[in-house]
Short mmCIF file of C-alpha atoms in Angstrom, two decimals:
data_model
loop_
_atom_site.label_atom_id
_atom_site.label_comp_id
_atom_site.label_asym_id
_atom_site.label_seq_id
_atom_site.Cartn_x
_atom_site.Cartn_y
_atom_site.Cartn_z
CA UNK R 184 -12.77 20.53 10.63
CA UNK R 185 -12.21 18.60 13.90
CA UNK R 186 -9.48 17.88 16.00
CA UNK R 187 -8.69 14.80 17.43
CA UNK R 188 -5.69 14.04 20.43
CA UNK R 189 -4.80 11.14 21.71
CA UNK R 190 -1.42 11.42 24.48
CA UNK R 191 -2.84 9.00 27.42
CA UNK R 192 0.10 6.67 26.26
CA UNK R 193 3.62 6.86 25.63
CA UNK R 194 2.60 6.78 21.55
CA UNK R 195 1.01 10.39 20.83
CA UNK R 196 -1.82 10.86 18.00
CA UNK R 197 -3.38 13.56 16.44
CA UNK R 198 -5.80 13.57 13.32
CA UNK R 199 -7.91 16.16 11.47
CA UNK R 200 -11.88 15.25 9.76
CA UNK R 201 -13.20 17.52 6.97
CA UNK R 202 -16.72 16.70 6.51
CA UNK R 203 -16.88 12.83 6.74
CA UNK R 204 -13.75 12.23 6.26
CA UNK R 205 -10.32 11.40 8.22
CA UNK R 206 -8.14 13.72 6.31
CA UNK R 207 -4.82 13.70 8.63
CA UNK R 208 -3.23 11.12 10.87
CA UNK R 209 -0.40 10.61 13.03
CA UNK R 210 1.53 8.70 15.46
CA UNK R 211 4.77 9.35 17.03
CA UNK R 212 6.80 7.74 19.63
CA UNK R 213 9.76 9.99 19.97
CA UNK R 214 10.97 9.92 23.51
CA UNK R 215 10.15 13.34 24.27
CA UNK R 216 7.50 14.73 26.00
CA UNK R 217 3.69 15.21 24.61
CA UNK R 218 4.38 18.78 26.05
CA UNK R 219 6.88 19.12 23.48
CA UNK R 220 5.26 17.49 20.36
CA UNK R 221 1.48 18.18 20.75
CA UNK R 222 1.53 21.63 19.61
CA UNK R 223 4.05 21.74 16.66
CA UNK R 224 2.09 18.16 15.30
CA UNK R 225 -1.36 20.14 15.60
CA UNK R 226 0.01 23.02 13.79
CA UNK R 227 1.35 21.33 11.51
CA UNK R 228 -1.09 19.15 10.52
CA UNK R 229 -3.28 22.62 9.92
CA UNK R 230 -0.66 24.03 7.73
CA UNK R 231 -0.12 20.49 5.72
CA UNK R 232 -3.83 20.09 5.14
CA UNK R 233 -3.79 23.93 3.47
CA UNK R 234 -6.40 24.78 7.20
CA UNK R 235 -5.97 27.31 9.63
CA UNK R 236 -7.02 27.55 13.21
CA UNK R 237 -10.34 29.15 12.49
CA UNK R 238 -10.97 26.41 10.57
CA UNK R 239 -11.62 24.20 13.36
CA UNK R 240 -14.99 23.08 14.64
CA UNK R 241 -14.72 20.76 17.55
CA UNK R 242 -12.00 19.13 19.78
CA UNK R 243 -12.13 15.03 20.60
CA UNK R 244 -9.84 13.99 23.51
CA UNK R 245 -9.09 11.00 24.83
CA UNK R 246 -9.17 11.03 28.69
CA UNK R 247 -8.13 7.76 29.91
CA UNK R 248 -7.49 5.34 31.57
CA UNK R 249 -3.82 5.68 31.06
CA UNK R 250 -0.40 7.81 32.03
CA UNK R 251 -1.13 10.22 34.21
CA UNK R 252 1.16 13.33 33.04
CA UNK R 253 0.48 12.16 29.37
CA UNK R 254 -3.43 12.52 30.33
CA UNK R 255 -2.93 16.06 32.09
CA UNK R 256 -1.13 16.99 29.18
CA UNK R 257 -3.53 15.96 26.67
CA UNK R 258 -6.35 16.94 28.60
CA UNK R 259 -4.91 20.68 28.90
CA UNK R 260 -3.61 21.16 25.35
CA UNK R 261 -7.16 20.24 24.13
CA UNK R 262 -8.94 22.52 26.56
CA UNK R 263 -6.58 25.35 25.64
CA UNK R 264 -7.57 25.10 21.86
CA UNK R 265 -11.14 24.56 22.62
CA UNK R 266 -11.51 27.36 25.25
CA UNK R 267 -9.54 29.46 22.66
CA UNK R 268 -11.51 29.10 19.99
CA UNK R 269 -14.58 28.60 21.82
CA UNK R 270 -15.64 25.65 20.41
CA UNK R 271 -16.74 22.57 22.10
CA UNK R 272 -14.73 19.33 24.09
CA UNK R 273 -15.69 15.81 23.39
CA UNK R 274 -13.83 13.02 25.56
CA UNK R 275 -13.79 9.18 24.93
CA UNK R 276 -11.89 6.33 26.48
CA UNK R 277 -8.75 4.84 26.08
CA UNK R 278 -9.89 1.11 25.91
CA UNK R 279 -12.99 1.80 24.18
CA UNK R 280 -10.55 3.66 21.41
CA UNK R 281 -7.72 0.52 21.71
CA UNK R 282 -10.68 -1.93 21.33
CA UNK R 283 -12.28 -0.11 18.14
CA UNK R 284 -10.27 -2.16 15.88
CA UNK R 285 -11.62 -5.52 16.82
CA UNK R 286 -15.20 -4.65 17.03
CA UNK R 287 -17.50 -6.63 14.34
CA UNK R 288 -14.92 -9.62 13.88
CA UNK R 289 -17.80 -12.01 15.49
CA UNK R 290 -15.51 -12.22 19.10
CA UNK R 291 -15.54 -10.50 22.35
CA UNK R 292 -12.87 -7.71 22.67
CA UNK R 293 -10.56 -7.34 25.49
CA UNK R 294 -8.98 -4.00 25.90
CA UNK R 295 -5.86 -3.76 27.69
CA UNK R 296 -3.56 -0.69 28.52
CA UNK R 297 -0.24 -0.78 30.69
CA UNK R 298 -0.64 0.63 34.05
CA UNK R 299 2.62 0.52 35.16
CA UNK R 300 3.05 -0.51 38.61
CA UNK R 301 2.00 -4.61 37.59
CA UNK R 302 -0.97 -3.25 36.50
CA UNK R 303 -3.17 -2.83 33.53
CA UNK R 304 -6.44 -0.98 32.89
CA UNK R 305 -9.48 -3.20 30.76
CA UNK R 306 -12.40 -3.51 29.82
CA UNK R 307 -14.38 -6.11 28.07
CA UNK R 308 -16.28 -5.32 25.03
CA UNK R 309 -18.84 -7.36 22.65
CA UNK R 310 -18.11 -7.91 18.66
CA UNK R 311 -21.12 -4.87 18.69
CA UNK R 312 -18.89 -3.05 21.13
CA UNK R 313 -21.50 -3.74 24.27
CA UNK R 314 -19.61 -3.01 27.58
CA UNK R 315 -19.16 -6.43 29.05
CA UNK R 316 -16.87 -5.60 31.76
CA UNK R 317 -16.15 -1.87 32.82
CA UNK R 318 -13.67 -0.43 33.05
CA UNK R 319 -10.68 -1.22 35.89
CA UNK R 320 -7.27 -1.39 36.94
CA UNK R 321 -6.08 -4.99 37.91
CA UNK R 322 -2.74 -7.85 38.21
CA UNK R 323 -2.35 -8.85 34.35
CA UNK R 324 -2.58 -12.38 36.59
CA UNK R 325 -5.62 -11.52 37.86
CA UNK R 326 -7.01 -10.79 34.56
CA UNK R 327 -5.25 -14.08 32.92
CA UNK R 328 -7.78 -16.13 35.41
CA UNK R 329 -11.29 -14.59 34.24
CA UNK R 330 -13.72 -15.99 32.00
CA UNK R 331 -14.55 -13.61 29.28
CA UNK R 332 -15.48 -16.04 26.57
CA UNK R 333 -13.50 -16.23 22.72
CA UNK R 334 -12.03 -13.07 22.17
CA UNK R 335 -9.37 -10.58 20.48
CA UNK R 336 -6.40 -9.28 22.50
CA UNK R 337 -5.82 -5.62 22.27
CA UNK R 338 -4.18 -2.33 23.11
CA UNK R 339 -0.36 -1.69 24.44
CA UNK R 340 -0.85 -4.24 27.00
CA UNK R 341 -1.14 -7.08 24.93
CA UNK R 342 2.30 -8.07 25.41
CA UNK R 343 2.05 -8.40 28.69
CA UNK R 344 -1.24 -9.97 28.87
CA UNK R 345 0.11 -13.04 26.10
CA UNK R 346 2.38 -15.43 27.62
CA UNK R 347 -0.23 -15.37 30.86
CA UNK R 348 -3.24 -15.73 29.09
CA UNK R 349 -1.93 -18.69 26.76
CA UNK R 350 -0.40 -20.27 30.15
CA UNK R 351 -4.06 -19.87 31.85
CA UNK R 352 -5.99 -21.51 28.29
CA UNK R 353 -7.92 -18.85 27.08
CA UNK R 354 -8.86 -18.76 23.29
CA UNK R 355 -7.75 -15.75 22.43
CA UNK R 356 -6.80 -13.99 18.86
CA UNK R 357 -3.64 -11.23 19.69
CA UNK R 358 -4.30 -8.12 17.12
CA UNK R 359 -1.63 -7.34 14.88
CA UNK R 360 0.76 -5.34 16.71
CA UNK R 361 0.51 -2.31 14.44
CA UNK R 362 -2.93 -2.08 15.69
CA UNK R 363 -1.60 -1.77 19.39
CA UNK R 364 -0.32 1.87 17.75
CA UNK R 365 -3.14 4.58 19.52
CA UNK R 366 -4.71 5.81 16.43
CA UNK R 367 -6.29 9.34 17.34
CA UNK R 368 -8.31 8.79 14.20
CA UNK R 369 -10.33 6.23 16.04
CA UNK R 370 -11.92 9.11 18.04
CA UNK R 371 -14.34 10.70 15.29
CA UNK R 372 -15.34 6.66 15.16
CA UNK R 373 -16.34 6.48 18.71
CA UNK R 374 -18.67 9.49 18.76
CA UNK R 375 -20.31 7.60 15.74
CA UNK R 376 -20.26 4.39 17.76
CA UNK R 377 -21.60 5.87 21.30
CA UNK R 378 -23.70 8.87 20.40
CA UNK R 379 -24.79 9.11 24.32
CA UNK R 380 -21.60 9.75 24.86
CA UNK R 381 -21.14 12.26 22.32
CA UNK R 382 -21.91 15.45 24.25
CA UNK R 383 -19.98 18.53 24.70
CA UNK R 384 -18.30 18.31 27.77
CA UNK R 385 -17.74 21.07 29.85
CA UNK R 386 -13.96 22.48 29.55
CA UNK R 387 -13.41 23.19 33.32
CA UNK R 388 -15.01 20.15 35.26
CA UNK R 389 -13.52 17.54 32.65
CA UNK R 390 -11.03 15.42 34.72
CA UNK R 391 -9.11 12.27 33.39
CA UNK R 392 -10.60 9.25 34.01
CA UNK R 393 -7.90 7.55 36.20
CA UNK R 394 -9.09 4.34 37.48
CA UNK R 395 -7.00 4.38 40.54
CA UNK R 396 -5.19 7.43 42.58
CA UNK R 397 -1.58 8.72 41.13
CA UNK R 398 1.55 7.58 42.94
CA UNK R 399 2.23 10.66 43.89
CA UNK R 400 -1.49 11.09 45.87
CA UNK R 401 -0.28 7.65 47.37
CA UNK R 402 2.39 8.82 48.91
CA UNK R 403 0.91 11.89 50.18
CA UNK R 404 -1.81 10.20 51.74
CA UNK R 405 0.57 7.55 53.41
CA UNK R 406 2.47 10.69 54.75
CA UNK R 407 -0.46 12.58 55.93
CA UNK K 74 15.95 4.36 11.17
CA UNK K 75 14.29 3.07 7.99
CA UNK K 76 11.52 5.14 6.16
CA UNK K 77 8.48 3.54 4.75
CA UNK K 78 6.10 5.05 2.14
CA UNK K 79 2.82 3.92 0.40
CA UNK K 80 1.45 6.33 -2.06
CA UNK K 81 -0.90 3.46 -4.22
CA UNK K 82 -4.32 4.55 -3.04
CA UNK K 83 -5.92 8.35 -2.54
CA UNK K 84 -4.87 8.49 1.33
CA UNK K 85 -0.67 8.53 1.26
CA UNK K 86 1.13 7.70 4.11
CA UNK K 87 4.65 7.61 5.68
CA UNK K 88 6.45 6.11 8.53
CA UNK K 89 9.96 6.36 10.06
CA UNK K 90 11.43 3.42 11.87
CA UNK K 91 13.91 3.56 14.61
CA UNK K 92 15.36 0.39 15.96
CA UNK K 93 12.94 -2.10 16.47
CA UNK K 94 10.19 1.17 17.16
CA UNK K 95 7.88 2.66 14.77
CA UNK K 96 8.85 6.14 15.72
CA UNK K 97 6.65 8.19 13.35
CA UNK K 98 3.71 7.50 10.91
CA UNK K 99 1.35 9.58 9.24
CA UNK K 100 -1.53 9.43 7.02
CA UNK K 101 -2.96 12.12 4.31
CA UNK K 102 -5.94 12.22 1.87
CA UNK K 103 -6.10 16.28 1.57
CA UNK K 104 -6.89 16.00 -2.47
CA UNK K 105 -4.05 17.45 -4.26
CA UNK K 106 -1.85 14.91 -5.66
CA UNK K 107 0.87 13.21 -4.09
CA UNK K 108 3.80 14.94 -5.57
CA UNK K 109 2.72 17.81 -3.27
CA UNK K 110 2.31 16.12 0.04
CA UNK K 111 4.89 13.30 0.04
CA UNK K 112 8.64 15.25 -0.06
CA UNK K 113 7.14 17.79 2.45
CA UNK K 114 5.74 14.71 4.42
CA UNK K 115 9.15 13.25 4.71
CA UNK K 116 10.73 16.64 5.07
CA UNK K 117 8.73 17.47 8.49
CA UNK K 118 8.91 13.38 9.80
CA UNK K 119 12.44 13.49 9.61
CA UNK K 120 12.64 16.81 11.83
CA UNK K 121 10.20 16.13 14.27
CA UNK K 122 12.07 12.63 14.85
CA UNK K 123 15.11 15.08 15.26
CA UNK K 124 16.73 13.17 13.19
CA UNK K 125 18.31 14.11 9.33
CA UNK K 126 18.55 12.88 5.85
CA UNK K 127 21.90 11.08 6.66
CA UNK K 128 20.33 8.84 9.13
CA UNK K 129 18.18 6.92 6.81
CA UNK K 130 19.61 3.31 6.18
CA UNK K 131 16.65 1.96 3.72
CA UNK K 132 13.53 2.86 2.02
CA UNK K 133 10.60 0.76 1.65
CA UNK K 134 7.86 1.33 -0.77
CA UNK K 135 4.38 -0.28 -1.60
CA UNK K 136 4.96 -0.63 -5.36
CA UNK K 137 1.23 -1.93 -5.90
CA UNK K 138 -1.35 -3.03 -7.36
CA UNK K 139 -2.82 0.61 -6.92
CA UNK K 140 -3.47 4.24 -8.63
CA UNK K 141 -0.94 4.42 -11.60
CA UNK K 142 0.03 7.90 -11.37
CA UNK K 143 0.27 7.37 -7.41
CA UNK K 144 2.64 4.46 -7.54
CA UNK K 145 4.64 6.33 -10.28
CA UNK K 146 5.08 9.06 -7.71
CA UNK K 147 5.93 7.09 -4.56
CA UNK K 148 8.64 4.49 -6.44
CA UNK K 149 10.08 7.65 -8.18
CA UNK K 150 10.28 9.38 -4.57
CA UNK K 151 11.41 6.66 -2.87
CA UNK K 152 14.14 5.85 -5.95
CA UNK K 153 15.34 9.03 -5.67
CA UNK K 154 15.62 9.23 -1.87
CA UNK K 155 17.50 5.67 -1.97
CA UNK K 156 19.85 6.74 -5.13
CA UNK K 157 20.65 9.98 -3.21
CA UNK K 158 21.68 8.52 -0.13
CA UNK K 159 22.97 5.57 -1.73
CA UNK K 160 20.78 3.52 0.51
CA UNK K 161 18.42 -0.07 0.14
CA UNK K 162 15.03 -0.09 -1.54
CA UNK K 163 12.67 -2.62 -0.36
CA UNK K 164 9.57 -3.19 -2.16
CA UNK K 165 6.16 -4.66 -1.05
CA UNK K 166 2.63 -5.81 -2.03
CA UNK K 167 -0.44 -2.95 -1.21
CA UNK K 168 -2.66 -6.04 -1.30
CA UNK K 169 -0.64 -7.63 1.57
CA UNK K 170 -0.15 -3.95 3.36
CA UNK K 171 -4.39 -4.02 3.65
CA UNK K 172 -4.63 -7.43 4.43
CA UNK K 173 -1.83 -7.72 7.29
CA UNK K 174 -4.11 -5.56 10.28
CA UNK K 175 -6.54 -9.32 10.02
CA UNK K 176 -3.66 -11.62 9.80
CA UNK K 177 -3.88 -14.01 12.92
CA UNK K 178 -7.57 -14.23 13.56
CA UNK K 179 -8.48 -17.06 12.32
CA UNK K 180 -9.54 -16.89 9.73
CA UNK K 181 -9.21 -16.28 6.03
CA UNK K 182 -8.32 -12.43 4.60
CA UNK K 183 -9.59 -10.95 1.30
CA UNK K 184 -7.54 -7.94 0.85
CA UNK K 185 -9.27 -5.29 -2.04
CA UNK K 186 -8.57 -2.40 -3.44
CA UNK K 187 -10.38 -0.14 -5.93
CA UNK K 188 -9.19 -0.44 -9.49
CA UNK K 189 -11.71 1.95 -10.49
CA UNK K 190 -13.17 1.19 -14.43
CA UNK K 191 -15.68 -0.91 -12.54
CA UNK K 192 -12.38 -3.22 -11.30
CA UNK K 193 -11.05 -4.27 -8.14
CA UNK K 194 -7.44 -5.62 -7.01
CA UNK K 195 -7.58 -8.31 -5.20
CA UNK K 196 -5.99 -11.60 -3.30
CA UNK K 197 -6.91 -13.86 -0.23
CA UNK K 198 -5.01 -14.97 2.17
CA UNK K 199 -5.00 -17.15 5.04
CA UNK K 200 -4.93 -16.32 8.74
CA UNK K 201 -1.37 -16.62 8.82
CA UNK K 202 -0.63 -14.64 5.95
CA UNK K 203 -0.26 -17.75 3.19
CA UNK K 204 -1.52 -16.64 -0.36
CA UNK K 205 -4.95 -18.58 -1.54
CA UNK K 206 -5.50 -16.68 -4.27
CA UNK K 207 -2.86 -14.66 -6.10
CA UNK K 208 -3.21 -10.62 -7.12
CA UNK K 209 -5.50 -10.29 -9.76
CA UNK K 210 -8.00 -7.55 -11.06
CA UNK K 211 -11.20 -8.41 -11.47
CA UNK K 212 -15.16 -7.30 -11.75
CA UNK K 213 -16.89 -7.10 -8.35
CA UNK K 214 -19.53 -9.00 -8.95
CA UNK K 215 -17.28 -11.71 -10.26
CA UNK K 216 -15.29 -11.59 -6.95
CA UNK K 217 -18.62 -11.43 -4.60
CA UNK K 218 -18.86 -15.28 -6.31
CA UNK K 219 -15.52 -16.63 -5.71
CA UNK K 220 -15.78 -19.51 -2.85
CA UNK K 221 -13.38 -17.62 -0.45
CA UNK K 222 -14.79 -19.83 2.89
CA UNK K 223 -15.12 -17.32 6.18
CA UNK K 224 -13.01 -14.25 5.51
CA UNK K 225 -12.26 -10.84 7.32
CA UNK K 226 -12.83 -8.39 4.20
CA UNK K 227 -10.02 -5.73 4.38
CA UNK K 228 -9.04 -2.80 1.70
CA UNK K 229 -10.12 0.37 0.07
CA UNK K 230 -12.61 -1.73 -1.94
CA UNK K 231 -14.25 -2.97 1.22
CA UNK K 232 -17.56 -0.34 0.72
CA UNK K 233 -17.67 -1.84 -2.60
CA UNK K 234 -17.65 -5.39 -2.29
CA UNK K 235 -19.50 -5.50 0.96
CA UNK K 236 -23.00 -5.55 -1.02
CA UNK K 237 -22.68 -7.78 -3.23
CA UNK K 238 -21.12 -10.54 -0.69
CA UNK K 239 -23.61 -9.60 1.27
CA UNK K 240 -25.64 -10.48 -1.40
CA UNK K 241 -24.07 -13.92 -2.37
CA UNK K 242 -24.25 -15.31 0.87
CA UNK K 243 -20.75 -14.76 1.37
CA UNK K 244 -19.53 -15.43 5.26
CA UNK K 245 -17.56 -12.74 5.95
CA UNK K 246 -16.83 -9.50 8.49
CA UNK K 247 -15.68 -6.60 7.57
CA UNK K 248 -12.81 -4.68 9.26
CA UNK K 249 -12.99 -1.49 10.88
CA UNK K 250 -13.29 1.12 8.49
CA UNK K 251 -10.42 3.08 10.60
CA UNK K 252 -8.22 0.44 9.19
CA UNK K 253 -9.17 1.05 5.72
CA UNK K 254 -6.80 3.81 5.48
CA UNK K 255 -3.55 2.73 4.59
CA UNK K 256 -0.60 2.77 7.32
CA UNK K 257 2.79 2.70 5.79
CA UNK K 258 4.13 1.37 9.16
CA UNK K 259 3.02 -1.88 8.02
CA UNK K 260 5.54 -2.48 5.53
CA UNK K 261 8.02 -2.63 8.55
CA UNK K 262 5.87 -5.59 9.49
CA UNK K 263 5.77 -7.32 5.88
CA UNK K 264 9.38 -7.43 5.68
CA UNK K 265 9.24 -9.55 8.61
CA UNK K 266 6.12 -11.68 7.76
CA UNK K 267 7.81 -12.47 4.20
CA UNK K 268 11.62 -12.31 4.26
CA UNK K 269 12.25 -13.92 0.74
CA UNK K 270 10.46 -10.63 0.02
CA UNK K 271 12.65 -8.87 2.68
CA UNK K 272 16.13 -8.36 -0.13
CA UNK K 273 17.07 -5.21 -1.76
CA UNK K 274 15.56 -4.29 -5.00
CA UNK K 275 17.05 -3.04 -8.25
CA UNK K 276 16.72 0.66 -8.54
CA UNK K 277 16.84 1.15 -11.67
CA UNK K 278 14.48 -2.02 -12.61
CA UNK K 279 12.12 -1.76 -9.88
CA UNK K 280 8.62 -1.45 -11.85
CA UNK K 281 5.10 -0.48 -10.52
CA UNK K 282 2.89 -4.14 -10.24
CA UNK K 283 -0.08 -3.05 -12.60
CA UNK K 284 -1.60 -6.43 -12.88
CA UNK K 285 -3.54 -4.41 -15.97
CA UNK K 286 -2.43 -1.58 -18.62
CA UNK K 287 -3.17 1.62 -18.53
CA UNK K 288 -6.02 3.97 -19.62
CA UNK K 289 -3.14 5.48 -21.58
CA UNK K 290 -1.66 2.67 -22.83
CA UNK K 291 -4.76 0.27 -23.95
CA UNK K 292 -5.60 3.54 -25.71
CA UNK K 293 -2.88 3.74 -27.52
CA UNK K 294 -2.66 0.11 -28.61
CA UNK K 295 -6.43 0.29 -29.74
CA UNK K 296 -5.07 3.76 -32.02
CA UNK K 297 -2.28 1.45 -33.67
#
């Protein structure tokens, strides 16, 4: 069995595979921290799917781009249960997990998290999930103004991204918003989808991927 | 907060609404029967929301086309939550619950689900969420040949039907397989896509949608 977390947003997800198959899902958005809901959803997810601990094979995280303390948390809970159990890390991204939905529709993807700060992280992806554009942090009016073809709006920054992309006349297709709910599930897909990317990773050196420093190593630096 | 369940297919699922927020939703297929899984479900949603029983204001439920014994479980759940609490009961199509992640991509939606006895459920729609084709249950084969023009092919059914479109010539993409499984969250969404749907149903009326007879009950007639 394999775990799967997702907390690099303000919407937590966990899921469970057994063999080739997603057997456990969930989502919550509950206002509290992922330091208080990770752990009781994991274990209970176990429980409800008649599992135990020993039971599990692998852990798939989800390291970013996306909130920082969400990240750290995520990022330590699954390196806990991994190191615990001795059993091996996998980490994927953020917009390559928002923009799984949309891939073989026939359009480009765009993949688009809140940054907070006027800023959002994307990437561009083909309909056969291709990187287009990497991965970076930009002005959601910056990113109104490029060229990136027909293509599907995704991921928790769609909102944002809407009213400025129709104003700038880009053909675009928004994603159903229950889409723009993370998904955890999508993880087992990705390490299908990328299988250079699917390699144990190693539990200490695994950072989140960030895309840009924290506000607090901002202001240290300006202080310094 | 409003709770949402669909128990038509194999994979269950619940979801807990709060506000305008889809607070909580979760997604089984563990293999013992839904009379298990679903009370417990909504036992431990409720909690971890930290909310209780006496905050729930409605109950939707996907009352079909689906799995007989599954819809009998999840109307007589959801009945029984909404005569207990003496709250609304909302009922929706599963056919529009798999078709709604492809609504607003322009282009047409074939939503299918497995009927099993060599049968599928199905109806098309268009991109914004118009019925072409009513519910009906019908051989694959005699679906792969229906003139449906470019469709996104959603639904349980999707592994099913995607050879023999293939097959026809059909011009179609099909969705993500993540999105296969069934997310009760959406009913939230059809209430709003469809309010003449959107109006409290009879409890005590309130009948699974079949669109065929039973095993049971074709047996029986042919025994008369």
């Amino acid at each position: 069995m394999i775990l799967a977390i997702d907390s690099s947003q303000s919407s937590g997800s966990i899921a469970l595979k057994s063999g080739d198959r997603v057997v456990y899902s969930a989502n919550f958005d509950i206002k509290i921290t992922h330091s208080e809901t990770l752990m009781p959803a994991i274990d209970h997810a176990i429980t409800f799917c008649g599992a135990a601990k020993k039971d599990l094979e692998a852990v798939y995280i989800c390291n970013g781009p996306g909130s920082f303390t969400g990240l750290r948390i995520g990022l330590a809970t699954a390196k806990g249960i991994a190191f615990g159990l001795n059993i091996p890390l996998y980490a994927f991204s953020s917009l390559q997990l928002c923009a799984l939905p949309a891939t073989g529709l026939g359009k480009n993807i765009l993949g688009c998290i809140d940054a907070k700060m006027k800023e959002v992280y994307f990437a561009l992806y083909s309909t056969d999930f291709q990187e287009l554009i990497a991965p970076q942090v930009i002005s959601p009016a910056e990113l109104a103004k490029l060229d990136m073809g027909e293509f599907i709006l995704c991921g928790s920054a769609s909102p944002i991204m809407e009213p400025l992309l129709t104003a700038s006349g880009a053909k675009f297709y928004p994603m159903n918003a229950l889409l723009q709910i993370p998904n955890a599930a999508g993880l087992f897909m990705l390490g299908e989808f990328f299988p250079a990317q699917n390699t144990p990773r190693n539990i200490a050196d695994l950072e989140p991927l960030y895309l840009r420093e924290s506000t607090a190593q901002i202001r240290s630096k300006n202080q310094a």
